[in-house]
Coordinates of C-alpha atoms and ligand atoms in Angstrom, one line a residue:
Chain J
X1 CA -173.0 -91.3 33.2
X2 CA -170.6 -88.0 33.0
X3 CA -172.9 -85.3 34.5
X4 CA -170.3 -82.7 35.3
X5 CA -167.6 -82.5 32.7
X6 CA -164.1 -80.8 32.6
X7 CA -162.2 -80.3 29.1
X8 CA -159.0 -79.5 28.9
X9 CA -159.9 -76.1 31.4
X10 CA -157.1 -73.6 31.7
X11 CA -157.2 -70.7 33.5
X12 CA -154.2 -67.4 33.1
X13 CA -154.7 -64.5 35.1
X14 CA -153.2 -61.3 33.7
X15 CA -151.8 -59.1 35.8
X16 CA -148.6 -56.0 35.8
X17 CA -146.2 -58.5 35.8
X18 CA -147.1 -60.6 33.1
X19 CA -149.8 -63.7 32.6
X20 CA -150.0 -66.1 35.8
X21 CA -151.1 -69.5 34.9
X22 CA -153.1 -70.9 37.6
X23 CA -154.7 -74.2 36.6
X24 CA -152.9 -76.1 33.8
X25 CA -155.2 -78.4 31.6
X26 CA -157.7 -79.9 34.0
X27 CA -159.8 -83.1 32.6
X28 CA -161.9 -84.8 34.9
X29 CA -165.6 -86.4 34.5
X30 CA -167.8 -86.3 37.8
X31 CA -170.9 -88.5 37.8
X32 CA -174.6 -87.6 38.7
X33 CA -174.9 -87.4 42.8
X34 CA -171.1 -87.9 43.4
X35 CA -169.0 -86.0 45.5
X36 CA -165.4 -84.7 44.6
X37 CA -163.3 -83.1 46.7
X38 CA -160.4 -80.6 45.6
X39 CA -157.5 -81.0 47.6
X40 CA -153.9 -78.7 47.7
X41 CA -152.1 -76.1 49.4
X42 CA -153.2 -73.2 49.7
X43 CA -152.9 -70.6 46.8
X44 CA -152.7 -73.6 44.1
X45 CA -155.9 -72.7 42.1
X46 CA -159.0 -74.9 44.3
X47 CA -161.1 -71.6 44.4
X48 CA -160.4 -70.1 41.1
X49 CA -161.6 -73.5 39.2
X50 CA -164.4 -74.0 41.3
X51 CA -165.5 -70.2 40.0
X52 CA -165.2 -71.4 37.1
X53 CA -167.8 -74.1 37.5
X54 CA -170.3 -71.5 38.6
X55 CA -169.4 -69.6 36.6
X56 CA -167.8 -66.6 38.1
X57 CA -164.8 -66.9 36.3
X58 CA -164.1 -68.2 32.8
X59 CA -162.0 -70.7 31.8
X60 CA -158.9 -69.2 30.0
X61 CA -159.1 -72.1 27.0
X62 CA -161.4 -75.5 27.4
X63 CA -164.5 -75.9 28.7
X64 CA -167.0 -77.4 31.4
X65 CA -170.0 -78.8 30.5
X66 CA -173.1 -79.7 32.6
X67 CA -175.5 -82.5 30.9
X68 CA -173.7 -82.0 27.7
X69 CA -174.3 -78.4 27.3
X70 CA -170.8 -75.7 27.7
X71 CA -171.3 -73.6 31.2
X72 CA -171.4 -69.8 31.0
X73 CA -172.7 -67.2 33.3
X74 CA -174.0 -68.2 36.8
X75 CA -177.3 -69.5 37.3
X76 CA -179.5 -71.7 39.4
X77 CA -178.0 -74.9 38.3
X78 CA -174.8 -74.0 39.7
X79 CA -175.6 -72.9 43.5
X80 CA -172.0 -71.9 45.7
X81 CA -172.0 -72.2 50.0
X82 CA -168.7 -69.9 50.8
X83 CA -166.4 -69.9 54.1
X84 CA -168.2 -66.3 54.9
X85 CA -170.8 -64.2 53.9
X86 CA -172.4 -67.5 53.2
X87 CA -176.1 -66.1 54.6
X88 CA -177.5 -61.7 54.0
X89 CA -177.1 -61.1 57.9
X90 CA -180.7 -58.9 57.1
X91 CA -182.8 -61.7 56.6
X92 CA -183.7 -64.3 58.7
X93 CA -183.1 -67.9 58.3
X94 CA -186.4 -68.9 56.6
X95 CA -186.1 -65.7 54.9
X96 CA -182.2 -66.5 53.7
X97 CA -183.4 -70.2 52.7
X98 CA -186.5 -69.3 51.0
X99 CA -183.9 -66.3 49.4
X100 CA -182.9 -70.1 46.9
X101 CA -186.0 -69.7 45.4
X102 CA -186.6 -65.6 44.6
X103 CA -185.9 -65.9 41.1
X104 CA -187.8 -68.8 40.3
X105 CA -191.4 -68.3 38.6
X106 CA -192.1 -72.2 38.8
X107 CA -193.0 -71.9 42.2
X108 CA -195.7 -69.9 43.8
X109 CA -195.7 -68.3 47.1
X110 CA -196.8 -71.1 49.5
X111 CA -195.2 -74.0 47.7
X112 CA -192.0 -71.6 47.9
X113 CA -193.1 -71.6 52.0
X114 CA -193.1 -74.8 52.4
X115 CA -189.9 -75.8 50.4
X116 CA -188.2 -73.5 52.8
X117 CA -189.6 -74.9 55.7
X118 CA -189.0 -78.3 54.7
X119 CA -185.0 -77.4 54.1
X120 CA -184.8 -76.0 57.4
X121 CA -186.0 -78.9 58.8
X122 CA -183.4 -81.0 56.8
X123 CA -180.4 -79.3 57.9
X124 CA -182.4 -79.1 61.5
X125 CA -183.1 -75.6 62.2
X126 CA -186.5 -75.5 62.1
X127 CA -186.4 -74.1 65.7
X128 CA -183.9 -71.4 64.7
X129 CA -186.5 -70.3 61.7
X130 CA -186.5 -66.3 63.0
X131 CA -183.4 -65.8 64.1
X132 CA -181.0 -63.2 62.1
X133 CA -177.7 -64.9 61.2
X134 CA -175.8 -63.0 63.4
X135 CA -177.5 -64.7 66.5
X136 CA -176.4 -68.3 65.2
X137 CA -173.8 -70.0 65.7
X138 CA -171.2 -70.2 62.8
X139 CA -171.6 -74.1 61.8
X140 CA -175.3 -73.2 61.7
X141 CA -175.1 -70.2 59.5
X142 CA -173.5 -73.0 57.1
X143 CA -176.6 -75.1 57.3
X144 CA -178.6 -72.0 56.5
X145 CA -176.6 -71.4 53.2
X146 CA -176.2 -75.3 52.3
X147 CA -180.5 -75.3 53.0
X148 CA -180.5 -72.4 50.9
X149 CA -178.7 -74.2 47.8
X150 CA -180.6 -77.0 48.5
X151 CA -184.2 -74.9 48.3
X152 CA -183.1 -73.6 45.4
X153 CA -182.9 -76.8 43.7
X154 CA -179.4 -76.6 42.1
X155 CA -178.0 -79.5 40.4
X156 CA -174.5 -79.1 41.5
X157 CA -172.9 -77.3 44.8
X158 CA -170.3 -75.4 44.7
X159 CA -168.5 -75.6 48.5
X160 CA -165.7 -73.4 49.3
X161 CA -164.2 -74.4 52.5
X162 CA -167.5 -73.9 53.7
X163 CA -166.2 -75.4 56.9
X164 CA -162.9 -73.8 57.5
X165 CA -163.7 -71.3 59.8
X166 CA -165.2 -73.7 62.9
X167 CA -164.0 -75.4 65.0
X168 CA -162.6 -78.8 65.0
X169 CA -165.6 -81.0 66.3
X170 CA -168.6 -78.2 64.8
X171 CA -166.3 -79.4 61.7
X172 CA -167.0 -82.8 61.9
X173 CA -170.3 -82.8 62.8
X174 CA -171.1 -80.8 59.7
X175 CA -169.0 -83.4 57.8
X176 CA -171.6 -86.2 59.0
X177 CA -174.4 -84.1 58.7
X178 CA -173.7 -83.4 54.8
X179 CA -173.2 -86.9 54.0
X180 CA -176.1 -88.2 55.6
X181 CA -178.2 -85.2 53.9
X182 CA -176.4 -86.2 50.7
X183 CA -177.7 -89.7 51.2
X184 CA -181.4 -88.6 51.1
X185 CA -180.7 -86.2 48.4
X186 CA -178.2 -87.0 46.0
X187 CA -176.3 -83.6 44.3
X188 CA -173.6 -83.3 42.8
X189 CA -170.8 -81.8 45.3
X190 CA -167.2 -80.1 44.0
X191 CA -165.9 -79.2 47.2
X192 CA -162.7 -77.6 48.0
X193 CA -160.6 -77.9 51.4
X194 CA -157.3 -78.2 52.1
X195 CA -157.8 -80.8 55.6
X196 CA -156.8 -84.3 54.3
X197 CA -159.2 -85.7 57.2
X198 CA -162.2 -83.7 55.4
X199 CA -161.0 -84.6 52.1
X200 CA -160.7 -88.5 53.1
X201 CA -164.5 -88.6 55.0
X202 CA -166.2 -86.4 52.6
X203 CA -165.5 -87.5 49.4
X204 CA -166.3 -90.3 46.9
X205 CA -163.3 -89.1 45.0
X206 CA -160.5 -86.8 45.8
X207 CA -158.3 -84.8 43.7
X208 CA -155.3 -83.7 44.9
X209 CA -153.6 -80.8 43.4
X210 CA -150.3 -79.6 42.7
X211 CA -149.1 -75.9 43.8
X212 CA -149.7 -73.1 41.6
X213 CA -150.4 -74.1 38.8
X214 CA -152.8 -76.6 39.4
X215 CA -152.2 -79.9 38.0
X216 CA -153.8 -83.0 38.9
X217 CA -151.0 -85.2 41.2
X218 CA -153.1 -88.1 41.8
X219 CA -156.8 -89.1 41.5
X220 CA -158.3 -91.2 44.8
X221 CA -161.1 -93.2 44.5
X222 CA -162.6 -93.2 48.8
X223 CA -166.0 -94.5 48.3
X224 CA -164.2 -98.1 46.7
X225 CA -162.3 -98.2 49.9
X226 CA -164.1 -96.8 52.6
X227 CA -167.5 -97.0 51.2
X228 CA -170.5 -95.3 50.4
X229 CA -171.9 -94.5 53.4
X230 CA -169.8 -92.5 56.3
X231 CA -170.4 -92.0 60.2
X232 CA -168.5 -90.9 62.9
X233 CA -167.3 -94.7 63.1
X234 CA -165.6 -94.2 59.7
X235 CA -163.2 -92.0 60.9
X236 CA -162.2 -94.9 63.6
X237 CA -161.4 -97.5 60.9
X238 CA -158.1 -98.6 59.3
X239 CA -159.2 -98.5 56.0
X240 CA -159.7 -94.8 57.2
X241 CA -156.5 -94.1 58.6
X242 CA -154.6 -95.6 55.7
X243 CA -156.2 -93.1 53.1
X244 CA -155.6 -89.9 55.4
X245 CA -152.1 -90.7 55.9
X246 CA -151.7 -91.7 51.8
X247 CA -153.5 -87.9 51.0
X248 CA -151.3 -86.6 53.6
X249 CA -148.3 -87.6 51.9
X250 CA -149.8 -86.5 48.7
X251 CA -150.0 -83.1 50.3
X252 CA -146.6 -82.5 51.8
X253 CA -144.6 -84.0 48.9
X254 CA -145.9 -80.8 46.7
X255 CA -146.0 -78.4 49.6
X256 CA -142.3 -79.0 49.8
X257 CA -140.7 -79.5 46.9
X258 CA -139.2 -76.1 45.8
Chain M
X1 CA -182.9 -51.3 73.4
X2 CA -181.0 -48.2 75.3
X3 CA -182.9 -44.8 75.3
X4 CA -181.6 -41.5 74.8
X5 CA -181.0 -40.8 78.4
X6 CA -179.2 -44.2 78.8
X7 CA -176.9 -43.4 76.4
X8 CA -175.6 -40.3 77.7
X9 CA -173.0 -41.2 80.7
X10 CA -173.4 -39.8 84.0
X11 CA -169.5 -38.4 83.9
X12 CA -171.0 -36.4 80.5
X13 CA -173.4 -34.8 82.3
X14 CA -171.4 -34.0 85.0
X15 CA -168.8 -32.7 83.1
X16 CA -171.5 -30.6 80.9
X17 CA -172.8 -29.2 84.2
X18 CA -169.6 -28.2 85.7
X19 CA -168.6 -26.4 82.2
X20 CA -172.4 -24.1 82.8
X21 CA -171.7 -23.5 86.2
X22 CA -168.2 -22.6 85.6
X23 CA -169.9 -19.9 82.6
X24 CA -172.3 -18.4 84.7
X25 CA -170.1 -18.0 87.4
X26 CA -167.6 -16.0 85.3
X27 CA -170.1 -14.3 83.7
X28 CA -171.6 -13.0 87.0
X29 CA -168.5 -12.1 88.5
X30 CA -168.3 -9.5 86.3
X31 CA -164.8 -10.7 84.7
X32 CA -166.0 -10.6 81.8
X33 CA -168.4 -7.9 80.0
X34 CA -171.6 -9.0 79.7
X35 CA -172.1 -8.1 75.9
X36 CA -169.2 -10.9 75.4
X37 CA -170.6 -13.2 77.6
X38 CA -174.2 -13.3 79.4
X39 CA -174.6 -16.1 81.9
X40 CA -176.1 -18.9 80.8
X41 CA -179.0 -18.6 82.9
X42 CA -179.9 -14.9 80.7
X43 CA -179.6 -17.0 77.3
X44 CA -181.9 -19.8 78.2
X45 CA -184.6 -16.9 79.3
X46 CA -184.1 -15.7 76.4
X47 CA -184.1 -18.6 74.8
X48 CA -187.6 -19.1 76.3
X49 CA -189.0 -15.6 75.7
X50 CA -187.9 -16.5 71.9
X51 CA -189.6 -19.4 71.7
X52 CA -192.9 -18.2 73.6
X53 CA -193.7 -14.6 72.5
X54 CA -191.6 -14.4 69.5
X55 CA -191.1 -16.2 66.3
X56 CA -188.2 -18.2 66.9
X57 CA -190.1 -21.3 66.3
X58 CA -191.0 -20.2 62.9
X59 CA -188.0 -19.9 61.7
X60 CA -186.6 -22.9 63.5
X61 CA -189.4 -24.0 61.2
X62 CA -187.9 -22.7 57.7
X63 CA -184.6 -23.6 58.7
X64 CA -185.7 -27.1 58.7
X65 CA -187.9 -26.8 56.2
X66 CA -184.7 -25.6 54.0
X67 CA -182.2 -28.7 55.4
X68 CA -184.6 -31.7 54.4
X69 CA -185.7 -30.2 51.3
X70 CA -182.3 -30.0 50.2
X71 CA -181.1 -32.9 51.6
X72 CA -183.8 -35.0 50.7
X73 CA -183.6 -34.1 46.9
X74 CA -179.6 -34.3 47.4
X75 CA -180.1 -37.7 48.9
X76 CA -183.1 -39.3 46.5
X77 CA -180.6 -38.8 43.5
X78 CA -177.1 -39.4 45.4
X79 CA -178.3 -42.9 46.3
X80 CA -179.3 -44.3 42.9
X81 CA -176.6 -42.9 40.9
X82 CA -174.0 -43.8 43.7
X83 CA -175.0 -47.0 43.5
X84 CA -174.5 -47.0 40.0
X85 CA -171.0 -45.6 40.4
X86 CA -170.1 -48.0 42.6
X87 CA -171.3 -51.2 40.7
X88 CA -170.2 -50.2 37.4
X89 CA -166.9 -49.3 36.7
X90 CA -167.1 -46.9 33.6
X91 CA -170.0 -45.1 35.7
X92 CA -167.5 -44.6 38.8
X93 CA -164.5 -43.9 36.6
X94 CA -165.9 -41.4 34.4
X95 CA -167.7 -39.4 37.2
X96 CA -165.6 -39.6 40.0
X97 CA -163.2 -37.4 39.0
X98 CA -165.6 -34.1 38.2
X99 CA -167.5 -35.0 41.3
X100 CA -164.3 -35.1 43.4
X101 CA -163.5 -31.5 42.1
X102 CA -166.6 -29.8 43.2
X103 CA -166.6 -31.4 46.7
X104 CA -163.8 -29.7 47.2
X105 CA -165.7 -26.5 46.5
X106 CA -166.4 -24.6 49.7
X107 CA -170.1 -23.8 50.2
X108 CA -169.4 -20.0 51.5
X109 CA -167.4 -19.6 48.0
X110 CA -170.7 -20.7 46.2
X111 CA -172.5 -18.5 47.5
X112 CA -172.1 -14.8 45.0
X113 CA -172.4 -17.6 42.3
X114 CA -175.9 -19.1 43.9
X115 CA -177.0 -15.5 44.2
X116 CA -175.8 -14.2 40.7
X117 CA -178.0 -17.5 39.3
X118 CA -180.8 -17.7 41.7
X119 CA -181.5 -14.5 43.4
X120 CA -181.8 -14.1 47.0
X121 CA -185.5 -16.4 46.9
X122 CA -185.4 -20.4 48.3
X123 CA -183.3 -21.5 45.1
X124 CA -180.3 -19.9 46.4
X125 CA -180.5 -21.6 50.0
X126 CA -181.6 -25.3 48.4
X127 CA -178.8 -24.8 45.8
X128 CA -176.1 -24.3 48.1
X129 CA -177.2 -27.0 50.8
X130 CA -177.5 -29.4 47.6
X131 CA -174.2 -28.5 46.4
X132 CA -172.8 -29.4 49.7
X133 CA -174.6 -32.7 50.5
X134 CA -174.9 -34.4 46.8
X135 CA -171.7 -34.4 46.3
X136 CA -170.1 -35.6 49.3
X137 CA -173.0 -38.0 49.5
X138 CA -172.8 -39.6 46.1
X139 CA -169.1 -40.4 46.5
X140 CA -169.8 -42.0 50.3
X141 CA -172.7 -44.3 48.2
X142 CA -170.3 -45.6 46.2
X143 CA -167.4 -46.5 48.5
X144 CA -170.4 -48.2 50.5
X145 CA -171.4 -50.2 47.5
X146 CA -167.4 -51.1 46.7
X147 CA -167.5 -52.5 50.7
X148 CA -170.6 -54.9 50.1
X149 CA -169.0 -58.3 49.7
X150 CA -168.8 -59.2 46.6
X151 CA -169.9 -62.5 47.8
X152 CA -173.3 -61.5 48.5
X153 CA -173.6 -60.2 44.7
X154 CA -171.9 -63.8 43.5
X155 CA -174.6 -65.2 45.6
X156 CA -177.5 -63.5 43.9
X157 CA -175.6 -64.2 40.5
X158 CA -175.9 -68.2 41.1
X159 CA -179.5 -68.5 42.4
X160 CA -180.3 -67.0 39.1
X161 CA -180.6 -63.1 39.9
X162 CA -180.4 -60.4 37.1
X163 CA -177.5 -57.7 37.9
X164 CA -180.2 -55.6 38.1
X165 CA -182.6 -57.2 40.4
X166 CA -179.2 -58.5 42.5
X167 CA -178.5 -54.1 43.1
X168 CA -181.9 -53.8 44.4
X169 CA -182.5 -56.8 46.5
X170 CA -178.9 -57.6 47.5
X171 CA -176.6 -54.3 47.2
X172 CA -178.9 -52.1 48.8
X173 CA -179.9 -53.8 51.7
X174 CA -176.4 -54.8 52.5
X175 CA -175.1 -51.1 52.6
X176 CA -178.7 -49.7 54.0
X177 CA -177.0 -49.6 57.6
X178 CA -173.9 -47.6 56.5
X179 CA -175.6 -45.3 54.0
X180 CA -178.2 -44.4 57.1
X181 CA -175.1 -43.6 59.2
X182 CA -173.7 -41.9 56.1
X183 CA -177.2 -39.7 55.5
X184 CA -177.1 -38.9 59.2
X185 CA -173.5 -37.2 59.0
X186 CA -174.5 -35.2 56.0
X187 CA -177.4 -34.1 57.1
X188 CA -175.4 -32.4 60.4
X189 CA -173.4 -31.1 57.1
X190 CA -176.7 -29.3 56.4
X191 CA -177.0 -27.4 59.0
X192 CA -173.8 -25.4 58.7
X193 CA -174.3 -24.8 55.3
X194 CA -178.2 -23.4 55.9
X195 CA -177.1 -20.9 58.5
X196 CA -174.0 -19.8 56.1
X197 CA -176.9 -18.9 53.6
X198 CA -179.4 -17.9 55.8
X199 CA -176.8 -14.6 56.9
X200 CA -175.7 -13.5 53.6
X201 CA -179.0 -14.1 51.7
X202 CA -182.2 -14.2 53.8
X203 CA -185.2 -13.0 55.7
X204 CA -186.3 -15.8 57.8
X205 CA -184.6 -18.7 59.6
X206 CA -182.2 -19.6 62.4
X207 CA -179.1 -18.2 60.1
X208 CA -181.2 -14.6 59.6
X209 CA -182.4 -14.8 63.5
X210 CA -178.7 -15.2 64.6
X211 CA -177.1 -12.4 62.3
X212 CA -180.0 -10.0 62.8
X213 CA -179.5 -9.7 66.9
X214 CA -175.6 -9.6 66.3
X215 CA -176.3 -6.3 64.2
X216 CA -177.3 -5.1 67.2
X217 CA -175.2 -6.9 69.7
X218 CA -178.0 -8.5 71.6
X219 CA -175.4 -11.2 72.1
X220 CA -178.1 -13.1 74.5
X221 CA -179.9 -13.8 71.0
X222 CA -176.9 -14.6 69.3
X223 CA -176.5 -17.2 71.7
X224 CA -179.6 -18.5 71.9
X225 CA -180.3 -18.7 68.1
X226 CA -176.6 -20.8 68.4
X227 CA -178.2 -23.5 71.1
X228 CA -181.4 -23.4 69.3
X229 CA -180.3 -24.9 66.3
X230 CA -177.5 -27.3 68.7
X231 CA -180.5 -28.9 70.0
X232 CA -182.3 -29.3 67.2
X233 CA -179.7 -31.0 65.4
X234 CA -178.8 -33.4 68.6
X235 CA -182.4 -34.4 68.8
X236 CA -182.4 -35.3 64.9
X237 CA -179.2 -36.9 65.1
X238 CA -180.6 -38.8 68.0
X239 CA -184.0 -39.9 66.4
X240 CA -182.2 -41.1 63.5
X241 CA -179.8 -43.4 66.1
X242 CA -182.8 -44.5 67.2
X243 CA -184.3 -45.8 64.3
X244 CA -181.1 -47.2 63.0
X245 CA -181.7 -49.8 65.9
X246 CA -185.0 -50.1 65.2
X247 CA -184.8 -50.6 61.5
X248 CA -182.2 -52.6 61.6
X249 CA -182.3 -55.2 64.3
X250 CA -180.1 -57.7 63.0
X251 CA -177.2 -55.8 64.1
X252 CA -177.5 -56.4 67.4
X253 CA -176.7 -59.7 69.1
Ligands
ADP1 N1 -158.6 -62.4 39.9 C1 -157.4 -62.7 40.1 N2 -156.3 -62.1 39.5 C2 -155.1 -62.5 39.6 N3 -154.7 -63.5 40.4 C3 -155.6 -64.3 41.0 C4 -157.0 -63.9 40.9 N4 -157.7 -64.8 41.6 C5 -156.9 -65.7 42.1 N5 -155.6 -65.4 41.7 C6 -154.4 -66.1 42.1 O1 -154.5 -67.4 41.7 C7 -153.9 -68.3 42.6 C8 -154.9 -69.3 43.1 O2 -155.9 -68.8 43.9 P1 -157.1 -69.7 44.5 O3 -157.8 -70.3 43.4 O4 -157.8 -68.8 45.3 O5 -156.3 -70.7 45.3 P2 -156.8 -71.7 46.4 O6 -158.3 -71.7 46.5 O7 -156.3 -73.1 46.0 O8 -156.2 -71.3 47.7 C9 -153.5 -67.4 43.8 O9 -152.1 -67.3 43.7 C10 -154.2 -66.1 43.6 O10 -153.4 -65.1 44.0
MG2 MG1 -159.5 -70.9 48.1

């Protein structure tokens, strides 16, 4: 069942020098609790059609739709973890989790306690529940805003290359960590990068993307061939190894021809 | 957290020290006429004898009185309608412009025209102070709300926050340490515009205190009404440091 739907989306900035087309027509249909990862070079148009999905940018012509209905402005459904400024440096960490669920009435003041406690817990920093962001490392302060999303009971996130600032093994270890929180508690994941490895162990289905403008250049399925569950022993295996280098490939044939 | 005196270096105070002793020794030496230059030891008794058996203290009183008035009222409506200016375009772009012409105003000029208005009463003084801080102030708000990342507001926006409710919960506390260190600066802005009012257009405070004893070159005064409202403006500037670490915590590592 389509869950997350893209029609025919365009996107044109305007600018001095005329109209700059930065993602061509864009269909694709992601189901219910899968993840699909945007992959291209930098500059081709991952973040601006990501925006689009929550909302903070609309789609020049075409649409997205969530459960049948067209997306607009942004809202709960849609909830977005960024590289930086992912967590309000003034609150702490229960306070920035438990920040998911301000503007919702549903839930009252303990339940909203509670929620946030149990996130922190599930993204294991239950211990760091008083600490200001600042005093965190950086992987953690991307548990915090992932916790957040999670508390705030969106239906889809929205993850920039929330990642891309840490460092090579915090990386991976965050890669493992989403996947196995994913497996407890299935959302739907668009997330952009531009590492094939995170690409190829993240994803369910990668999209790889031309440069500017954005066109699809090929459409991998990873969960048929690696499977549907991921650990650190997945990034060992052939099958493993074989996808990287094929989404490598991908990559570098648009990155270079000019 | 570092104190007051652990924040002033040792070389400072040496240095400070060195810069009196040099003062006093010149003065004493008779190189210099006293009425130019009393030693520093004759300005801090007087100093004292101002404080203790005469009413400097009052009008160290209304001068202060005058600043945070002023400032506060400049302050309570720079804040909100900075903010405004700075997250709404049409609000920046059609004010901006008037409000960067009278900044450029100097207070001394102002001051016939505050006097022709007001009279000579407290309107004059909290008009001119107002005029000076307001305006700067508004313009610093909304260059602090332009530096919030917008991410933060994009944040707010996708867990469901009204533009409105995002300004207030989001906005606000994000710039809160820079418009503190921005409200500190223009308050020192204060006090040179209070003593340029108090000398053309008063009968009390530090500014009156100050041109008074010049009329009659007790230049001991002069100086002494000059350190008096140096000190007071250090220790203000140095509470308010204070409580910047204090309010906000999460600044520090
Ligand atoms: N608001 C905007 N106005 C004009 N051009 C923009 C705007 N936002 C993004 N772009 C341009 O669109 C292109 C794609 O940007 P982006 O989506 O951020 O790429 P990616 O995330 O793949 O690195 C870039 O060339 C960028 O300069
Ligand atoms: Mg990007």
């Amino acid at each position: 069942m389509s869950h997350l739907v893209f029609d025919a989306v365009t996107k044109t900035f305007q600018s001095r020098t005329g109209p700059i087309p930065v993602v061509e027509p864009f269909d694709l249909e992601v189901a219910k609790g899968e993840i699909v990862v945007f992959l291209g070079p930098s500059g081709c148009g991952k973040t601006t059609l990501m925006r689009m999905v929550g909302g903070l940018e609309t789609p020049t012509t075409g649409a997205i739709r969530l459960g049948g209905a067209v997306l607009g402005k942004p809202d709960r459904r849609r909830g977005m973890v960024f590289q930086s400024y992912s967590s309000f440096p003034w609150l702490t960490v229960e306070e920035n989790v438990a920040f998911g669920m301000r503007y919702r009435g549903d839930l009252g003041a303990a339940e909203k306690r509670d929620r946030a406690r149990h996130f922190l817990g599930v993204v294991g920093l239950t211990e760091f529940a008083a600490s200001y962001p600042n005093r965190i490392s950086g992987g953690m302060r991307q548990r915090v805003a992932i916790a957040r999303t999670l508390a705030a009971g969106s239906d889809v996130l929205l993850m920039d290359e929330p990642f891309g600032a840490l460092d090579a093994q915090r990386r991976e270890q965050l890669q493992v960590e989403l996947r196995r929180i994913l497996e407890a508690d299935a959302k739907t994941i668009v997330f952009v990068t531009h590492d094939v490895e995170e690409a190829a162990f993240l994803a369910d289905r990668v999209v790889v993307f031309t440069r500017r403008p954005a066109r699809t250049l090929a459409l991998v399925d990873v969960t048929a061939r690696l499977g549907a569950h991921r650990d650190l022993e997945t990034r060992d295996s052939r099958a493993f190894f074989e996808l990287r280098s094929e989404l490598l490939h991908l990559v570098r044939s648009t990155a270079e021809d000019t | 957290m570092a104190g007051i005196g652990a924040r002033v270096p040792v070389a400072g105070i040496v240095f400070g020290a060195a810069l009196v002793a040099l003062w006093e020794g010149a003065a004493r030496s008779g190189l210099v006429a006293p009425l130019f230059l009393p030693p520093p030891s004759v300005v801090l008794a007087t100093l004292v004898e101002m404080a203790t058996s005469r009413d400097l203290l009052y009008h160290a009183g209304v001068s202060t009185a005058r600043v945070w008035t002023a400032f506060l009222i400049a302050a309570m409506m720079a804040v909100p309608i900075g903010i405004l200016m700075g997250s709404y375009k049409l609000a920046g772009r059609s004010l901006e412009p008037t409000i960067d012409f009278i900044r450029y105003l100097p207070v001394p000029a102002l001051v016939p025209l505050a006097i022709i208005w007001f009279g000579v009463g407290e309107e004059t003084k909290i008009f001119l102070l107002w005029m000076g801080t307001f305006f700067q102030l508004v313009l610093l708000v909304a260059d602090d709300v332009r530096r919030v990342p917008h991410e933060y507001g994009e944040l707010a926006a996708t867990l469901g926050a009204p533009k409105a409710r995002a300004l207030a919960d989001v906005t606000l506390p994000a710039m809160l340490p820079t418009l503190w260190d921005n409200m500190r600066v223009t308050l020192g802005w204060c006090w040179s515009y209070v003593i340029v009012a108090e000398i053309v257009a008063a009968d009390s405070g530090l500014g009156f205190v100050i041109w008074q004893a010049r009329r009659y070159f007790k230049t001991p005064e002069v100086m002494a009404g000059v350190i008096a409202i140096g000190i007071i403006g250090l220790l203000t500037d140095q509470i308010l440091r204070a409580l910047h670490a204090r309010l906000f915590p999460y600044l520090t590592r």
